[in-house]
């Protein structure tokens, strides 16, 4: 076998690594693949030899030295290992076999601060580092993910041909994902769902916010399902059909589509529907938490994203909830009679809340770019999320359009299309949140999104009182509405000093 013939290398052959490697091979690139346990690599290669048209472009490597030896210079090596310690360990073990100019690409869900640190460390050794978000799950990795690379522009220029080739493609005019990729037959043409996001940790930050939005998108869908079930008494299949119908309109998205599939799925292990047999506790791996934490740290009101994380935390307290359900009482949910009307109202509540969720995610990125010195192009971000990723949706085209009209848009809700959608949806949205409250059905995502909308559109909030409280107990000072901003006052609060109203 010739040495130095592979265009790129892959470390980590769990499903995402295997599938991305095959996607790369399908696009005509030769890829050297390595796994910590060589047996896994060998099994992968031998399975591919049986089933995959592009298997001749996969080169197995049993050691990191062998992997490095098989790569064209400067080397490009993708890491798809468990984010965190494993990434650092893998980089450390790889270092002895790398040379100045080589590029390490981390495709895991890394924390952006780790990516900033890793890039700095590798740069100091003459190496280059790209932290790339990879979204789309197993199928995305295999047939076209959305890719969010961050790193130096010149490192990106070298990776770009491969990333552009393997990314999902959307139609240039409509932004609709191009279907039809199959093993050995990649989609031809279209606009790739990838772009250089910015330096160092920018790509991983944007991928993290993508996941934060994914959390709230999923939570909103779950609340819609729960309302349809508890206010209309619908069975899973009937709710599935509602989601299928919604998927034909402006809510059309991957998550709505798979929700329809899930709800219509019979239980393979017995009677009834699959979803009714799944334990109601949700897991999480950290990216939603990081998004909420970053929002808190940067002072950005991403309350619905945080609620989506808390909703998972609350769901995880299954045993406590079961016990509490025997002690704490609420209203009995009353069935609504007008099904068509309520379905339409929930649809509007879902769409309006979704607009707020995205507004929060984009507002967070707008703040983060100032703090981390990035210059994010929000229209492009929405563009590369139109296909391949988990939050892909028809709706993303509207966000792209909004930033094309006004690249400095302060908040998505202010764009004319989204403003009008909120105006026309809000009566239904309020009705749904009220019904949920009156019937004791928890809807933290719907409710917090509505509170965000109402808060953001309020010229005055009760923070005047809050600031006065702070001044009262801590002399934290306050500004006055009748004085220029930036001038701070303090009232002498002890009762004897306090000025009294003139009689
Ligand atoms: C994606 C997904 C993917 C994964 C997340 C969410 O974009 O393909 O976001 O990265 O599903 O890690 O994981 P948790 O729900 O477990 O936090």
Short mmCIF file of C-alpha atoms and ligand atoms in Angstrom, two decimals:
data_model
loop_
_atom_site.label_atom_id
_atom_site.label_comp_id
_atom_site.label_asym_id
_atom_site.label_seq_id
_atom_site.Cartn_x
_atom_site.Cartn_y
_atom_site.Cartn_z
CA UNK A 1 0.00 0.00 0.00
CA UNK A 2 1.34 3.44 -0.92
CA UNK A 3 2.04 5.65 2.03
CA UNK A 4 0.69 9.17 2.29
CA UNK A 5 -2.28 8.52 0.05
CA UNK A 6 -5.20 9.40 2.27
CA UNK A 7 -6.72 12.86 1.94
CA UNK A 8 -7.87 12.92 5.53
CA UNK A 9 -7.90 10.77 8.66
CA UNK A 10 -10.58 9.85 11.17
CA UNK A 11 -10.02 8.96 14.81
CA UNK A 12 -13.01 7.40 16.55
CA UNK A 13 -15.23 4.87 14.87
CA UNK A 14 -18.42 5.02 16.88
CA UNK A 15 -21.46 5.47 14.64
CA UNK A 16 -20.86 9.17 13.93
CA UNK A 17 -17.21 8.53 12.99
CA UNK A 18 -18.06 5.55 10.80
CA UNK A 19 -20.81 7.40 9.00
CA UNK A 20 -18.85 10.59 8.43
CA UNK A 21 -15.92 8.50 7.13
CA UNK A 22 -18.24 6.77 4.64
CA UNK A 23 -19.75 10.09 3.60
CA UNK A 24 -16.24 11.43 2.93
CA UNK A 25 -15.32 8.28 0.97
CA UNK A 26 -18.54 8.54 -1.07
CA UNK A 27 -17.39 11.97 -2.18
CA UNK A 28 -14.22 10.59 -3.72
CA UNK A 29 -11.80 11.25 -0.87
CA UNK A 30 -9.57 8.57 0.55
CA UNK A 31 -9.81 8.42 4.33
CA UNK A 32 -7.58 6.61 6.79
CA UNK A 33 -9.55 5.38 9.80
CA UNK A 34 -8.37 4.56 13.30
CA UNK A 35 -10.09 3.40 16.47
CA UNK A 36 -8.61 2.97 19.94
CA UNK A 37 -9.66 -0.67 19.79
CA UNK A 38 -8.26 -1.93 16.49
CA UNK A 39 -10.85 -4.74 16.32
CA UNK A 40 -13.59 -2.17 15.84
CA UNK A 41 -11.70 -0.62 12.92
CA UNK A 42 -11.17 -4.05 11.34
CA UNK A 43 -14.85 -4.98 11.73
CA UNK A 44 -15.85 -1.67 10.22
CA UNK A 45 -13.58 -2.12 7.20
CA UNK A 46 -14.69 -5.69 6.61
CA UNK A 47 -18.40 -4.77 6.88
CA UNK A 48 -17.84 -1.91 4.44
CA UNK A 49 -16.05 -4.21 2.01
CA UNK A 50 -19.26 -6.25 1.83
CA UNK A 51 -21.80 -3.42 1.66
CA UNK A 52 -20.29 -0.09 0.75
CA UNK A 53 -19.52 1.04 -2.81
CA UNK A 54 -16.78 3.38 -1.56
CA UNK A 55 -14.99 0.91 0.71
CA UNK A 56 -11.81 0.97 -1.43
CA UNK A 57 -11.28 4.54 -0.24
CA UNK A 58 -11.19 3.50 3.43
CA UNK A 59 -7.72 2.69 4.73
CA UNK A 60 -7.48 1.05 8.14
CA UNK A 61 -4.76 2.08 10.58
CA UNK A 62 -4.02 0.08 13.72
CA UNK A 63 -1.89 2.72 15.42
CA UNK A 64 -1.82 6.49 15.47
CA UNK A 65 1.65 6.33 13.95
CA UNK A 66 0.32 4.26 11.08
CA UNK A 67 -2.59 6.67 10.65
CA UNK A 68 -0.24 9.66 10.53
CA UNK A 69 1.97 7.81 8.05
CA UNK A 70 -0.91 7.24 5.66
CA UNK A 71 -1.92 10.89 5.34
CA UNK A 72 -0.98 13.46 2.71
CA UNK A 73 0.87 16.49 4.15
CA UNK A 74 -0.11 18.75 5.73
CA UNK A 75 -2.25 16.19 7.50
CA UNK A 76 -5.92 16.66 8.23
CA UNK A 77 -7.24 14.49 11.03
CA UNK A 78 -10.82 14.47 12.30
CA UNK A 79 -11.49 13.51 15.92
CA UNK A 80 -14.89 12.07 16.66
CA UNK A 81 -14.38 10.89 20.20
CA UNK A 82 -16.37 11.55 23.37
CA UNK A 83 -16.17 15.28 24.03
CA UNK A 84 -14.07 16.27 27.05
CA UNK A 85 -11.14 14.39 28.53
CA UNK A 86 -11.00 11.86 25.71
CA UNK A 87 -10.38 14.68 23.23
CA UNK A 88 -7.38 15.98 25.19
CA UNK A 89 -6.00 12.46 25.67
CA UNK A 90 -6.36 11.66 21.98
CA UNK A 91 -4.66 14.90 20.95
CA UNK A 92 -1.81 14.18 23.39
CA UNK A 93 -1.27 10.69 22.01
CA UNK A 94 -1.38 11.98 18.45
CA UNK A 95 1.08 14.84 18.96
CA UNK A 96 4.30 12.79 18.55
CA UNK A 97 3.25 11.88 15.00
CA UNK A 98 2.25 15.33 13.79
CA UNK A 99 4.30 17.99 12.02
CA UNK A 100 4.04 21.75 11.78
CA UNK A 101 1.09 22.80 9.64
CA UNK A 102 -1.01 19.69 10.25
CA UNK A 103 -4.67 20.32 11.02
CA UNK A 104 -6.61 18.59 13.80
CA UNK A 105 -10.38 18.86 13.41
CA UNK A 106 -12.55 18.19 16.46
CA UNK A 107 -16.04 17.19 15.30
CA UNK A 108 -17.40 16.42 18.78
CA UNK A 109 -19.80 18.51 20.85
CA UNK A 110 -16.90 20.23 22.59
CA UNK A 111 -17.27 23.13 24.96
CA UNK A 112 -16.15 26.26 23.09
CA UNK A 113 -13.79 27.28 25.88
CA UNK A 114 -11.99 23.94 25.52
CA UNK A 115 -11.76 24.59 21.79
CA UNK A 116 -10.23 28.02 22.39
CA UNK A 117 -7.69 26.44 24.74
CA UNK A 118 -6.89 23.55 22.42
CA UNK A 119 -6.38 25.82 19.44
CA UNK A 120 -3.99 27.99 21.45
CA UNK A 121 -2.02 24.96 22.67
CA UNK A 122 -1.74 23.44 19.21
CA UNK A 123 -0.88 26.76 17.58
CA UNK A 124 1.99 27.09 20.05
CA UNK A 125 3.30 23.79 18.65
CA UNK A 126 2.95 24.98 15.04
CA UNK A 127 -0.19 22.91 14.48
CA UNK A 128 -3.61 24.08 13.42
CA UNK A 129 -6.96 23.28 15.00
CA UNK A 130 -10.53 23.47 13.80
CA UNK A 131 -13.43 22.96 16.21
CA UNK A 132 -16.34 21.99 14.02
CA UNK A 133 -19.91 21.48 15.09
CA UNK A 134 -21.41 18.46 13.35
CA UNK A 135 -25.16 18.18 13.46
CA UNK A 136 -27.61 15.73 12.02
CA UNK A 137 -27.16 12.59 14.06
CA UNK A 138 -26.22 9.31 12.42
CA UNK A 139 -28.08 9.86 9.17
CA UNK A 140 -26.77 13.39 8.85
CA UNK A 141 -23.18 12.23 9.29
CA UNK A 142 -23.72 9.55 6.64
CA UNK A 143 -25.56 11.54 3.96
CA UNK A 144 -25.06 15.21 4.76
CA UNK A 145 -24.70 16.95 8.11
CA UNK A 146 -24.74 20.65 8.87
CA UNK A 147 -21.15 21.57 9.67
CA UNK A 148 -20.10 24.56 11.78
CA UNK A 149 -16.32 24.95 11.61
CA UNK A 150 -14.39 27.45 13.72
CA UNK A 151 -10.67 28.13 13.42
CA UNK A 152 -8.26 30.16 11.34
CA UNK A 153 -9.39 31.17 7.86
CA UNK A 154 -6.37 29.53 6.25
CA UNK A 155 -6.94 26.20 8.01
CA UNK A 156 -10.59 26.39 6.95
CA UNK A 157 -9.57 27.04 3.32
CA UNK A 158 -7.75 23.69 3.34
CA UNK A 159 -10.63 21.78 4.89
CA UNK A 160 -13.36 23.57 2.91
CA UNK A 161 -13.39 21.32 -0.21
CA UNK A 162 -14.08 18.23 1.91
CA UNK A 163 -16.53 19.96 4.28
CA UNK A 164 -18.41 21.53 1.35
CA UNK A 165 -18.60 18.16 -0.37
CA UNK A 166 -19.91 16.15 2.56
CA UNK A 167 -22.31 18.71 4.07
CA UNK A 168 -26.06 18.53 3.45
CA UNK A 169 -27.22 20.46 0.38
CA UNK A 170 -30.21 22.76 0.02
CA UNK A 171 -31.83 24.21 -3.06
CA UNK A 172 -30.27 27.60 -3.86
CA UNK A 173 -33.63 29.30 -4.42
CA UNK A 174 -35.96 27.74 -1.88
CA UNK A 175 -33.52 26.63 0.82
CA UNK A 176 -35.27 23.24 0.87
CA UNK A 177 -32.94 20.29 1.60
CA UNK A 178 -32.08 18.24 -1.49
CA UNK A 179 -33.02 14.63 -0.88
CA UNK A 180 -31.80 11.42 -2.39
CA UNK A 181 -28.31 10.67 -1.08
CA UNK A 182 -27.62 6.95 -0.92
CA UNK A 183 -24.49 4.86 -0.30
CA UNK A 184 -22.03 5.67 -3.07
CA UNK A 185 -24.43 8.21 -4.59
CA UNK A 186 -24.07 11.63 -3.03
CA UNK A 187 -26.45 14.45 -3.90
CA UNK A 188 -25.26 16.55 -6.85
CA UNK A 189 -25.35 20.36 -6.74
CA UNK A 190 -27.13 22.55 -4.22
CA UNK A 191 -25.78 24.90 -1.58
CA UNK A 192 -23.71 23.17 1.14
CA UNK A 193 -24.84 23.56 4.74
CA UNK A 194 -21.47 24.69 6.01
CA UNK A 195 -19.52 27.92 6.22
CA UNK A 196 -16.58 29.26 8.17
CA UNK A 197 -18.21 30.45 11.40
CA UNK A 198 -15.25 32.38 12.81
CA UNK A 199 -12.00 31.90 14.71
CA UNK A 200 -11.19 29.48 17.54
CA UNK A 201 -14.30 28.45 19.52
CA UNK A 202 -16.90 30.15 17.27
CA UNK A 203 -17.98 26.95 15.51
CA UNK A 204 -18.46 25.01 18.72
CA UNK A 205 -20.26 27.93 20.35
CA UNK A 206 -22.69 28.12 17.46
CA UNK A 207 -23.18 24.34 17.58
CA UNK A 208 -23.88 24.63 21.30
CA UNK A 209 -26.55 27.28 20.67
CA UNK A 210 -27.96 25.05 17.91
CA UNK A 211 -28.34 22.40 20.60
CA UNK A 212 -29.87 24.86 23.07
CA UNK A 213 -32.44 25.69 20.40
CA UNK A 214 -32.85 21.96 19.74
CA UNK A 215 -33.71 21.51 23.44
CA UNK A 216 -36.41 24.19 23.41
CA UNK A 217 -37.77 23.11 20.02
CA UNK A 218 -38.19 19.59 21.39
CA UNK A 219 -39.70 20.77 24.67
CA UNK A 220 -42.24 22.95 22.82
CA UNK A 221 -43.27 19.99 20.70
CA UNK A 222 -43.62 17.84 23.82
CA UNK A 223 -45.86 20.47 25.45
CA UNK A 224 -48.03 20.66 22.30
CA UNK A 225 -48.37 16.87 22.38
CA UNK A 226 -49.25 16.93 26.08
CA UNK A 227 -51.91 19.61 25.60
CA UNK A 228 -53.47 17.71 22.70
CA UNK A 229 -53.52 14.59 24.83
CA UNK A 230 -54.81 16.15 28.02
CA UNK A 231 -57.19 18.82 26.73
CA UNK A 232 -58.65 16.81 23.85
CA UNK A 233 -58.12 13.26 25.08
CA UNK A 234 -56.56 12.30 21.75
CA UNK A 235 -54.78 8.99 21.29
CA UNK A 236 -51.21 8.92 20.09
CA UNK A 237 -52.09 8.13 16.46
CA UNK A 238 -54.55 11.03 16.25
CA UNK A 239 -51.90 13.38 17.64
CA UNK A 240 -49.40 11.94 15.17
CA UNK A 241 -51.75 12.91 12.35
CA UNK A 242 -52.01 16.45 13.73
CA UNK A 243 -48.19 16.68 13.60
CA UNK A 244 -48.18 15.29 10.07
CA UNK A 245 -50.63 18.01 9.05
CA UNK A 246 -48.55 20.70 10.80
CA UNK A 247 -45.53 19.44 8.91
CA UNK A 248 -47.19 20.58 5.68
CA UNK A 249 -47.25 24.23 6.79
CA UNK A 250 -44.92 26.83 8.26
CA UNK A 251 -44.02 24.51 11.17
CA UNK A 252 -42.54 22.06 8.67
CA UNK A 253 -39.33 20.72 10.17
CA UNK A 254 -37.37 17.59 10.88
CA UNK A 255 -38.41 17.53 14.55
CA UNK A 256 -42.13 17.88 13.70
CA UNK A 257 -41.75 15.16 11.06
CA UNK A 258 -40.09 12.65 13.39
CA UNK A 259 -42.64 13.46 16.10
CA UNK A 260 -45.39 12.39 13.69
CA UNK A 261 -43.51 9.14 13.01
CA UNK A 262 -42.91 8.50 16.71
CA UNK A 263 -46.54 9.09 17.70
CA UNK A 264 -47.83 6.76 14.98
CA UNK A 265 -45.42 4.00 15.96
CA UNK A 266 -47.13 0.96 17.54
CA UNK A 267 -45.38 -0.66 20.47
CA UNK A 268 -43.30 -3.51 19.03
CA UNK A 269 -43.32 -5.20 22.42
CA UNK A 270 -47.07 -5.29 23.02
CA UNK A 271 -50.39 -3.51 22.61
CA UNK A 272 -50.84 0.21 22.06
CA UNK A 273 -48.47 2.94 21.02
CA UNK A 274 -44.73 2.97 21.49
CA UNK A 275 -44.58 6.49 22.96
CA UNK A 276 -46.99 5.56 25.76
CA UNK A 277 -44.53 2.88 26.90
CA UNK A 278 -41.45 5.11 27.06
CA UNK A 279 -40.48 6.21 30.57
CA UNK A 280 -41.00 9.96 30.99
CA UNK A 281 -37.49 10.93 32.05
CA UNK A 282 -35.23 12.81 29.66
CA UNK A 283 -31.45 12.63 29.63
CA UNK A 284 -28.97 15.29 28.55
CA UNK A 285 -25.31 15.44 27.74
CA UNK A 286 -24.52 19.06 28.51
CA UNK A 287 -24.87 21.33 25.50
CA UNK A 288 -28.28 22.68 26.57
CA UNK A 289 -26.93 23.33 30.04
CA UNK A 290 -23.91 25.15 28.57
CA UNK A 291 -26.21 27.30 26.44
CA UNK A 292 -28.30 28.29 29.45
CA UNK A 293 -25.19 28.86 31.57
CA UNK A 294 -23.63 31.02 28.89
CA UNK A 295 -26.86 33.04 28.64
CA UNK A 296 -26.79 33.60 32.41
CA UNK A 297 -23.13 34.55 32.33
CA UNK A 298 -23.60 36.99 29.46
CA UNK A 299 -26.82 38.42 30.89
CA UNK A 300 -28.93 37.40 27.90
CA UNK A 301 -32.60 36.59 28.66
CA UNK A 302 -32.71 33.12 27.06
CA UNK A 303 -35.33 32.05 29.57
CA UNK A 304 -37.08 29.49 27.39
CA UNK A 305 -33.83 27.72 26.53
CA UNK A 306 -33.10 27.50 30.26
CA UNK A 307 -36.65 26.26 30.90
CA UNK A 308 -36.11 23.47 28.40
CA UNK A 309 -33.08 22.33 30.39
CA UNK A 310 -34.99 22.58 33.69
CA UNK A 311 -37.89 20.66 32.16
CA UNK A 312 -35.50 17.77 31.50
CA UNK A 313 -34.18 18.06 35.08
CA UNK A 314 -37.73 17.95 36.47
CA UNK A 315 -38.59 14.99 34.25
CA UNK A 316 -35.62 13.13 35.69
CA UNK A 317 -37.09 13.35 39.21
CA UNK A 318 -39.47 10.55 38.32
CA UNK A 319 -39.65 8.86 41.71
CA UNK A 320 -40.14 12.16 43.52
CA UNK A 321 -42.85 13.20 41.08
CA UNK A 322 -44.68 9.93 41.55
CA UNK A 323 -44.63 10.45 45.32
CA UNK A 324 -45.60 14.13 45.02
CA UNK A 325 -48.52 13.25 42.74
CA UNK A 326 -50.07 11.47 45.75
CA UNK A 327 -49.72 14.53 47.97
CA UNK A 328 -50.01 17.68 45.86
CA UNK A 329 -53.31 18.34 44.17
CA UNK A 330 -54.27 20.54 41.23
CA UNK A 331 -57.31 20.98 39.00
CA UNK A 332 -58.71 18.06 37.01
CA UNK A 333 -58.07 18.75 33.31
CA UNK A 334 -61.38 19.49 31.57
CA UNK A 335 -61.78 18.24 28.03
CA UNK A 336 -62.22 20.92 25.39
CA UNK A 337 -65.07 20.35 22.92
CA UNK A 338 -63.95 22.24 19.85
CA UNK A 339 -61.08 20.09 18.60
CA UNK A 340 -60.37 21.95 15.35
CA UNK A 341 -60.20 25.26 17.18
CA UNK A 342 -57.87 24.02 19.89
CA UNK A 343 -55.58 22.27 17.41
CA UNK A 344 -55.26 25.56 15.51
CA UNK A 345 -54.64 27.47 18.75
CA UNK A 346 -51.91 25.07 19.88
CA UNK A 347 -50.33 25.29 16.43
CA UNK A 348 -50.18 29.09 16.73
CA UNK A 349 -48.85 28.87 20.29
CA UNK A 350 -46.15 26.49 19.10
CA UNK A 351 -45.13 28.68 16.18
CA UNK A 352 -45.09 31.88 18.27
CA UNK A 353 -43.07 30.21 21.02
CA UNK A 354 -40.65 28.84 18.44
CA UNK A 355 -40.03 32.36 17.12
CA UNK A 356 -39.16 33.47 20.67
CA UNK A 357 -36.87 30.49 21.18
CA UNK A 358 -34.87 31.33 18.07
CA UNK A 359 -34.89 35.03 18.96
CA UNK A 360 -33.26 34.06 22.27
CA UNK A 361 -30.65 31.84 20.61
CA UNK A 362 -29.69 34.51 18.09
CA UNK A 363 -29.62 37.21 20.77
CA UNK A 364 -27.26 35.02 22.78
CA UNK A 365 -24.91 34.59 19.83
CA UNK A 366 -25.03 38.33 19.18
CA UNK A 367 -23.80 38.98 22.70
CA UNK A 368 -21.25 36.16 22.70
CA UNK A 369 -19.57 37.45 19.56
CA UNK A 370 -18.82 40.73 21.32
CA UNK A 371 -17.34 38.99 24.32
CA UNK A 372 -15.25 36.47 22.37
CA UNK A 373 -14.24 38.79 19.53
CA UNK A 374 -16.09 37.00 16.74
CA UNK A 375 -18.02 38.49 13.88
CA UNK A 376 -20.87 36.09 13.24
CA UNK A 377 -22.97 36.26 10.11
CA UNK A 378 -26.46 35.40 11.34
CA UNK A 379 -27.99 35.05 7.87
CA UNK A 380 -25.32 32.47 7.04
CA UNK A 381 -25.89 30.63 10.31
CA UNK A 382 -29.58 30.29 9.54
CA UNK A 383 -28.64 29.21 6.02
CA UNK A 384 -26.39 26.37 7.12
CA UNK A 385 -29.09 25.15 9.52
CA UNK A 386 -31.63 24.84 6.67
CA UNK A 387 -30.48 21.32 5.93
CA UNK A 388 -28.69 18.45 7.63
CA UNK A 389 -29.04 19.47 11.25
CA UNK A 390 -31.57 18.45 13.87
CA UNK A 391 -33.32 21.85 13.93
CA UNK A 392 -33.62 22.05 10.13
CA UNK A 393 -36.90 23.68 9.26
CA UNK A 394 -38.71 25.66 6.61
CA UNK A 395 -38.70 28.46 9.18
CA UNK A 396 -34.89 28.86 8.89
CA UNK A 397 -35.34 30.35 5.42
CA UNK A 398 -37.41 33.12 7.05
CA UNK A 399 -34.53 33.82 9.44
CA UNK A 400 -32.09 33.97 6.52
CA UNK A 401 -34.50 36.40 4.80
CA UNK A 402 -34.81 38.50 7.96
CA UNK A 403 -31.03 39.01 8.21
CA UNK A 404 -30.82 39.69 4.47
CA UNK A 405 -33.31 42.55 4.94
CA UNK A 406 -31.50 43.85 8.04
CA UNK A 407 -28.08 42.37 8.89
CA UNK A 408 -28.10 44.39 12.13
CA UNK A 409 -31.49 43.15 13.27
CA UNK A 410 -31.55 43.51 17.07
CA UNK A 411 -34.05 40.78 17.71
CA UNK A 412 -35.77 38.36 15.34
CA UNK A 413 -39.17 39.33 16.77
CA UNK A 414 -38.68 42.80 15.27
CA UNK A 415 -38.42 41.49 11.70
CA UNK A 416 -41.69 42.30 9.86
CA UNK A 417 -42.46 38.66 8.99
CA UNK A 418 -41.91 37.42 12.56
CA UNK A 419 -43.58 40.48 14.10
CA UNK A 420 -46.70 39.82 12.01
CA UNK A 421 -46.63 36.12 12.86
CA UNK A 422 -46.48 36.96 16.58
CA UNK A 423 -49.25 39.51 16.22
CA UNK A 424 -51.53 37.08 14.47
CA UNK A 425 -50.65 34.14 16.75
CA UNK A 426 -50.73 35.81 20.13
CA UNK A 427 -54.44 35.53 20.96
CA UNK A 428 -54.32 31.79 20.46
CA UNK A 429 -51.00 31.61 22.29
CA UNK A 430 -52.44 33.42 25.32
CA UNK A 431 -55.53 31.23 25.26
CA UNK A 432 -53.41 28.05 25.20
CA UNK A 433 -51.17 29.17 28.05
CA UNK A 434 -54.26 30.20 30.07
CA UNK A 435 -55.93 26.85 29.42
CA UNK A 436 -52.76 25.05 30.47
CA UNK A 437 -52.58 27.04 33.70
CA UNK A 438 -56.29 26.61 34.49
CA UNK A 439 -56.09 22.88 33.87
CA UNK A 440 -52.86 22.31 35.76
CA UNK A 441 -50.88 21.19 32.70
CA UNK A 442 -47.22 22.25 32.93
CA UNK A 443 -46.09 24.24 29.88
CA UNK A 444 -42.84 25.91 30.95
CA UNK A 445 -41.66 26.45 27.39
CA UNK A 446 -44.90 27.95 26.04
CA UNK A 447 -45.31 30.11 29.15
CA UNK A 448 -41.73 31.33 29.35
CA UNK A 449 -41.69 32.19 25.64
CA UNK A 450 -44.85 34.25 26.13
CA UNK A 451 -43.28 35.96 29.14
CA UNK A 452 -40.22 36.74 27.00
CA UNK A 453 -42.43 38.25 24.29
CA UNK A 454 -44.42 40.31 26.78
CA UNK A 455 -41.29 41.38 28.64
CA UNK A 456 -39.40 42.37 25.52
CA UNK A 457 -42.29 44.44 24.18
CA UNK A 458 -42.78 46.30 27.48
CA UNK A 459 -41.38 49.82 27.53
CA UNK A 460 -41.74 49.69 31.30
CA UNK A 461 -41.22 46.76 33.64
CA UNK A 462 -41.46 46.60 37.43
CA UNK A 463 -37.69 46.76 37.74
CA UNK A 464 -38.15 50.31 39.06
CA UNK A 465 -39.39 48.76 42.28
CA UNK A 466 -36.65 46.15 42.22
CA UNK A 467 -33.97 48.78 41.87
CA UNK A 468 -35.55 50.76 44.72
CA UNK A 469 -35.46 47.62 46.88
CA UNK A 470 -31.76 47.22 46.07
CA UNK A 471 -31.15 50.81 47.01
CA UNK A 472 -33.16 50.36 50.25
CA UNK A 473 -31.27 47.40 51.66
CA UNK A 474 -27.89 47.74 50.00
CA UNK A 475 -27.45 51.34 48.85
CA UNK A 476 -27.06 49.96 45.32
CA UNK A 477 -28.30 53.30 43.87
CA UNK A 478 -30.84 53.91 41.13
CA UNK A 479 -31.28 55.99 38.00
CA UNK A 480 -34.24 58.35 37.61
CA UNK A 481 -36.58 58.60 34.67
CA UNK A 482 -36.38 62.38 34.80
CA UNK A 483 -32.55 62.51 34.76
CA UNK A 484 -30.02 61.49 32.07
CA UNK A 485 -29.04 57.77 31.97
CA UNK A 486 -25.84 57.02 33.84
CA UNK A 487 -26.51 59.35 36.76
CA UNK A 488 -26.98 57.36 39.92
CA UNK A 489 -28.84 58.42 43.06
CA UNK A 490 -29.30 57.03 46.52
CA UNK A 491 -32.12 57.72 48.92
CA UNK A 492 -31.29 57.99 52.59
CA UNK A 493 -33.59 55.16 53.70
CA UNK A 494 -33.59 55.11 57.54
CA UNK A 495 -37.12 56.17 58.51
CA UNK A 496 -35.98 59.27 60.31
CA UNK A 497 -34.03 60.54 57.26
CA UNK A 498 -36.55 59.64 54.59
CA UNK A 499 -38.15 62.66 52.94
CA UNK A 500 -41.89 62.74 53.60
CA UNK A 501 -44.67 63.67 51.22
CA UNK A 502 -45.62 67.24 51.66
CA UNK A 503 -49.09 67.44 53.21
C1 LIG B 1 -27.08 17.08 16.59
C2 LIG B 1 -27.48 16.77 17.99
C3 LIG B 1 -26.50 15.88 18.64
C4 LIG B 1 -27.02 15.30 19.96
C5 LIG B 1 -26.86 16.30 21.07
C6 LIG B 1 -27.97 16.40 22.03
O1 LIG B 1 -27.01 18.26 16.31
O2 LIG B 1 -26.86 16.16 15.82
O3 LIG B 1 -27.60 17.95 18.72
O4 LIG B 1 -25.30 16.57 18.75
O5 LIG B 1 -28.29 14.85 19.82
O6 LIG B 1 -25.68 15.90 21.71
O7 LIG B 1 -27.73 15.57 23.08
P1 LIG B 1 -28.48 15.54 24.47
O8 LIG B 1 -29.94 15.66 24.21
O9 LIG B 1 -28.12 14.18 24.97
O10 LIG B 1 -27.91 16.62 25.31
#
